PDB file of C-alpha atoms in Angstrom:
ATOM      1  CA  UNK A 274    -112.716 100.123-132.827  1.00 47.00           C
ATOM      2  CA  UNK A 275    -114.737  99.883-135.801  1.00 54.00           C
ATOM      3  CA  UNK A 276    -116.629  96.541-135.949  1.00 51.00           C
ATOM      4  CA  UNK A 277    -116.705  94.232-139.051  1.00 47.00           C
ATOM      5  CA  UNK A 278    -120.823  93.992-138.659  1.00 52.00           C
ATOM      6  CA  UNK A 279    -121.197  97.294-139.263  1.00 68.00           C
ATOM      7  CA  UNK A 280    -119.220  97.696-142.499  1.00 69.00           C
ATOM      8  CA  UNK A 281    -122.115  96.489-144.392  1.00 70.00           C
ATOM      9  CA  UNK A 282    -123.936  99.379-144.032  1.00 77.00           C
ATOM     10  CA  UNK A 283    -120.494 101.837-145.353  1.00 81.00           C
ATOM     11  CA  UNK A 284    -121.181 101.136-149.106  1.00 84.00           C
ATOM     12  CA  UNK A 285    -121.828 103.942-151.804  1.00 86.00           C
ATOM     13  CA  UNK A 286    -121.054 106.603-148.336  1.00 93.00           C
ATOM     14  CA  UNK A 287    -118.895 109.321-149.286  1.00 96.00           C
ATOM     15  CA  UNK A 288    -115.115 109.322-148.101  1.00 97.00           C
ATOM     16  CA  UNK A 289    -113.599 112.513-147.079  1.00 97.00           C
ATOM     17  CA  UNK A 290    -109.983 113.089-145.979  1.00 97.00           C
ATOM     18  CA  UNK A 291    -109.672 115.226-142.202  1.00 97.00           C
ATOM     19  CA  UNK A 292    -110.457 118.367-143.606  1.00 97.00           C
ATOM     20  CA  UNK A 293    -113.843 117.028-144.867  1.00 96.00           C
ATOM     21  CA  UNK A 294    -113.008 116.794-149.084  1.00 97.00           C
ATOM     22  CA  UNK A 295    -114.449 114.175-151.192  1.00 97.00           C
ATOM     23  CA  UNK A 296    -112.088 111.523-152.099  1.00 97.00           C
ATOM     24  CA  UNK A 297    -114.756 109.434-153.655  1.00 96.00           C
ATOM     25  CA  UNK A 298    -117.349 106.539-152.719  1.00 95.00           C
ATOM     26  CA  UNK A 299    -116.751 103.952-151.095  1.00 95.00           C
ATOM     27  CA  UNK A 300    -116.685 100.106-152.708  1.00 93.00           C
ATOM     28  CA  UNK A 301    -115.655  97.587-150.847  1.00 92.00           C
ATOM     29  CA  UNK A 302    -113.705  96.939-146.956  1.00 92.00           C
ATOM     30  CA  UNK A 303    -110.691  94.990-147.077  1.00 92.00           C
ATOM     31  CA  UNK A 304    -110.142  93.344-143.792  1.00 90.00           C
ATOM     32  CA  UNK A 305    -106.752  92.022-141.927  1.00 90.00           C
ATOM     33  CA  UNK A 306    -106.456  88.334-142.429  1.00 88.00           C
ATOM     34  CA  UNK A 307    -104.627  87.849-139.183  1.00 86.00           C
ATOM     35  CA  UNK A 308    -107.424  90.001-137.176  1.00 87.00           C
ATOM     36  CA  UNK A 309    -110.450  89.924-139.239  1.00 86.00           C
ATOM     37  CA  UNK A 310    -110.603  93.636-138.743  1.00 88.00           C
ATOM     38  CA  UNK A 311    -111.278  96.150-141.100  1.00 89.00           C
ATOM     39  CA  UNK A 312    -107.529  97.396-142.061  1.00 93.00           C
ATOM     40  CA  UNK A 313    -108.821  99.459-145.472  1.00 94.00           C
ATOM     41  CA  UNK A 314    -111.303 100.505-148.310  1.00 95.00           C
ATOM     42  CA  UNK A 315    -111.193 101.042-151.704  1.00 95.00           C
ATOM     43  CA  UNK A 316    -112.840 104.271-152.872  1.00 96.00           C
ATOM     44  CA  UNK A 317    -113.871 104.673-156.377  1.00 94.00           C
ATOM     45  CA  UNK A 318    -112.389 107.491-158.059  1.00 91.00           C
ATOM     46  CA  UNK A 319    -111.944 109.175-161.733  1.00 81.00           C
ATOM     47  CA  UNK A 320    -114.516 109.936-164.077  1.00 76.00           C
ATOM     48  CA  UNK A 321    -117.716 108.885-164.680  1.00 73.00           C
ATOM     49  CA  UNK A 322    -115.893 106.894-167.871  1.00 75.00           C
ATOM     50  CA  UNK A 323    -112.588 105.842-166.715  1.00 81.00           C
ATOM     51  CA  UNK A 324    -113.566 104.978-161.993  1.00 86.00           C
ATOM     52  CA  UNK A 325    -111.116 103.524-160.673  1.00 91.00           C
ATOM     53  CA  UNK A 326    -110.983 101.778-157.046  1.00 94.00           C
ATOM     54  CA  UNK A 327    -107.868 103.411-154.771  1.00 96.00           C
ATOM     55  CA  UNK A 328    -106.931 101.852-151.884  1.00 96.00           C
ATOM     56  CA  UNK A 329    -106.948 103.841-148.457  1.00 97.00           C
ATOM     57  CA  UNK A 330    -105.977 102.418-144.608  1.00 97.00           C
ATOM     58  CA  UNK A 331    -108.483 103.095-142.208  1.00 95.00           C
ATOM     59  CA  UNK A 332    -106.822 103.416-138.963  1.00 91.00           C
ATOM     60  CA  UNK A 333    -108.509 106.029-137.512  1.00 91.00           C
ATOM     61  CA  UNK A 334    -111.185 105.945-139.617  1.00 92.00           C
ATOM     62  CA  UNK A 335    -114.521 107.592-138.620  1.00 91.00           C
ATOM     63  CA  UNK A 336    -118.216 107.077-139.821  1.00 89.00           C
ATOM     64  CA  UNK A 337    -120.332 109.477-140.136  1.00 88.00           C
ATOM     65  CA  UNK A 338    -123.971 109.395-141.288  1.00 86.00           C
ATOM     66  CA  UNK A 339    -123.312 109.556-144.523  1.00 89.00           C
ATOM     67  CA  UNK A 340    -119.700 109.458-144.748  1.00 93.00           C
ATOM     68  CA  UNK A 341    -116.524 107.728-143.431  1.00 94.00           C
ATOM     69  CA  UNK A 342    -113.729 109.747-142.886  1.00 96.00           C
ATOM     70  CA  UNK A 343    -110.217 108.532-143.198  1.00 97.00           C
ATOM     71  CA  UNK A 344    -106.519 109.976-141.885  1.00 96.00           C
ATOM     72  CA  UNK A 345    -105.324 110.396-144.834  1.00 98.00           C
ATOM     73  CA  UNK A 346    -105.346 113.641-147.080  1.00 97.00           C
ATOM     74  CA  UNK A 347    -106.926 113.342-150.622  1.00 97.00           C
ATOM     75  CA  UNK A 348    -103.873 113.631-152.592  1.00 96.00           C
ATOM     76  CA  UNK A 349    -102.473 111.049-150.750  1.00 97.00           C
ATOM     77  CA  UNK A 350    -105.306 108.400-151.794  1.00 97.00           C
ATOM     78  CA  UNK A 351    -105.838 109.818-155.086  1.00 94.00           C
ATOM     79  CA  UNK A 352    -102.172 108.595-155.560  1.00 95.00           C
ATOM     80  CA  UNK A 353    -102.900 105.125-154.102  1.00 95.00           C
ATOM     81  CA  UNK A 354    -102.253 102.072-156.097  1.00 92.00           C
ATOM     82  CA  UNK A 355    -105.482 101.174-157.936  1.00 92.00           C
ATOM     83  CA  UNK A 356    -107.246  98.845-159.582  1.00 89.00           C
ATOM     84  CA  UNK A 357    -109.993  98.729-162.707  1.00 85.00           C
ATOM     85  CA  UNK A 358    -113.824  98.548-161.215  1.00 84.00           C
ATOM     86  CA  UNK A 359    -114.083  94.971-162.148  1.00 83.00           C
ATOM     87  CA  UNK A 360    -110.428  93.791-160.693  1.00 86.00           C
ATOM     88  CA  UNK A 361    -109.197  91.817-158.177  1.00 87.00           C
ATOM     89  CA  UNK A 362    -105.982  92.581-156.098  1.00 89.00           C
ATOM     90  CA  UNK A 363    -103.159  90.549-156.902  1.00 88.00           C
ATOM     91  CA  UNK A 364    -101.533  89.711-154.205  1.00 86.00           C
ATOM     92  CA  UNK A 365     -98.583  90.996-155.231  1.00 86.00           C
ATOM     93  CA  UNK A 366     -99.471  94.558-155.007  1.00 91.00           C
ATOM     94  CA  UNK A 367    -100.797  94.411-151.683  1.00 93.00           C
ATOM     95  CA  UNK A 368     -97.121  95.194-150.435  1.00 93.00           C
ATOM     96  CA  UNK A 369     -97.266  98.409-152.386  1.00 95.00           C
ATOM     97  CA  UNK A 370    -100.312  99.700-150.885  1.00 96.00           C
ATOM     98  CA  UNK A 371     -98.853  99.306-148.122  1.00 96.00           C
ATOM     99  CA  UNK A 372     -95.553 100.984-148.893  1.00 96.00           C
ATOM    100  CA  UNK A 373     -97.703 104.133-150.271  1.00 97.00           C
ATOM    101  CA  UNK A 374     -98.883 104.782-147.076  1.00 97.00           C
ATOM    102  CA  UNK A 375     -96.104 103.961-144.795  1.00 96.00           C
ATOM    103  CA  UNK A 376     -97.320 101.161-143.073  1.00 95.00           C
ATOM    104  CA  UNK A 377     -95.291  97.841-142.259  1.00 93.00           C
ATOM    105  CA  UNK A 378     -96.647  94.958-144.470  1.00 90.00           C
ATOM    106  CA  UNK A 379     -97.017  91.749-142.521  1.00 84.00           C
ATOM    107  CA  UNK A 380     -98.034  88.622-144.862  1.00 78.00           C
ATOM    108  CA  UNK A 381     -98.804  85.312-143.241  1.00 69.00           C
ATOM    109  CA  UNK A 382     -95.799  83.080-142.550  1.00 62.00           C
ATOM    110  CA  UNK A 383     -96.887  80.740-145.495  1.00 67.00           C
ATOM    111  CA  UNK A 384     -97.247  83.851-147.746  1.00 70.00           C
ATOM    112  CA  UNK A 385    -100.864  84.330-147.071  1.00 78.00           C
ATOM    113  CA  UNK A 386    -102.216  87.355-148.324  1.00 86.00           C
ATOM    114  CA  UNK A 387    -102.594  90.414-145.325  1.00 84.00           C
ATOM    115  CA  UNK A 388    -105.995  91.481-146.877  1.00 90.00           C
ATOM    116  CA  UNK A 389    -109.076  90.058-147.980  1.00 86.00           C
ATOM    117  CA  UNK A 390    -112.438  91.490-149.630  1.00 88.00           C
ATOM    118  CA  UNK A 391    -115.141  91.374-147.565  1.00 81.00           C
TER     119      UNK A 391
END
């Protein structure tokens, strides 16, 4: 269980996919609104010119000294929905994040959003 205390200290670590490649650096932890649990990141990727922030589960996740490294091969996140380094998630898209990776998308019964920033 990864604990939401400690996901302070995960900023500007490297992400690497099970085999160990770099995906990119990690931004910011999105946590389940329903838990309050860490349920995924978003990992700035691109060029130095045009980063972008992909989004990437992390179920399974595992954090290294200087790394975290997700279940999910780097194609696979470079693929991710995105957003611009200075955006916000609509909540809109959340649903297709999910849908990228497979994963059953469970907003709150008034609508509420399933992640939030922390």
């Amino acid at each position: 269980m990864i604990h939401a205390a400690d996901i302070r200290e995960w900023r500007n670590r490297n992400v690497v996919d099970p085999k160990g490649h770099k995906i990119g650096v990690l931004e910011a932890i999105y946590v389940d609104t329903t838990t309050d649990e860490p349920a995924m990141a978003t990992v700035r990727t691109g060029l130095p010119t045009r980063h972008q922030l992909a989004f990437v589960p992390l179920d399974e996740a595992i954090v290294g000294p200087d790394y975290v490294k997700v279940s999910y091969d780097k194609a696979l996140v470079k693929k991710a929905p995105a957003i611009g380094m200075d955006d916000i998630l609509p909540a809109g898209a959340e649903e297709a994040i999910f849908r990228h990776y497979d994963l059953p998308y469970q907003p709150g019964a008034g609508g509420e959003r399933q992640l939030a920033r922390r």
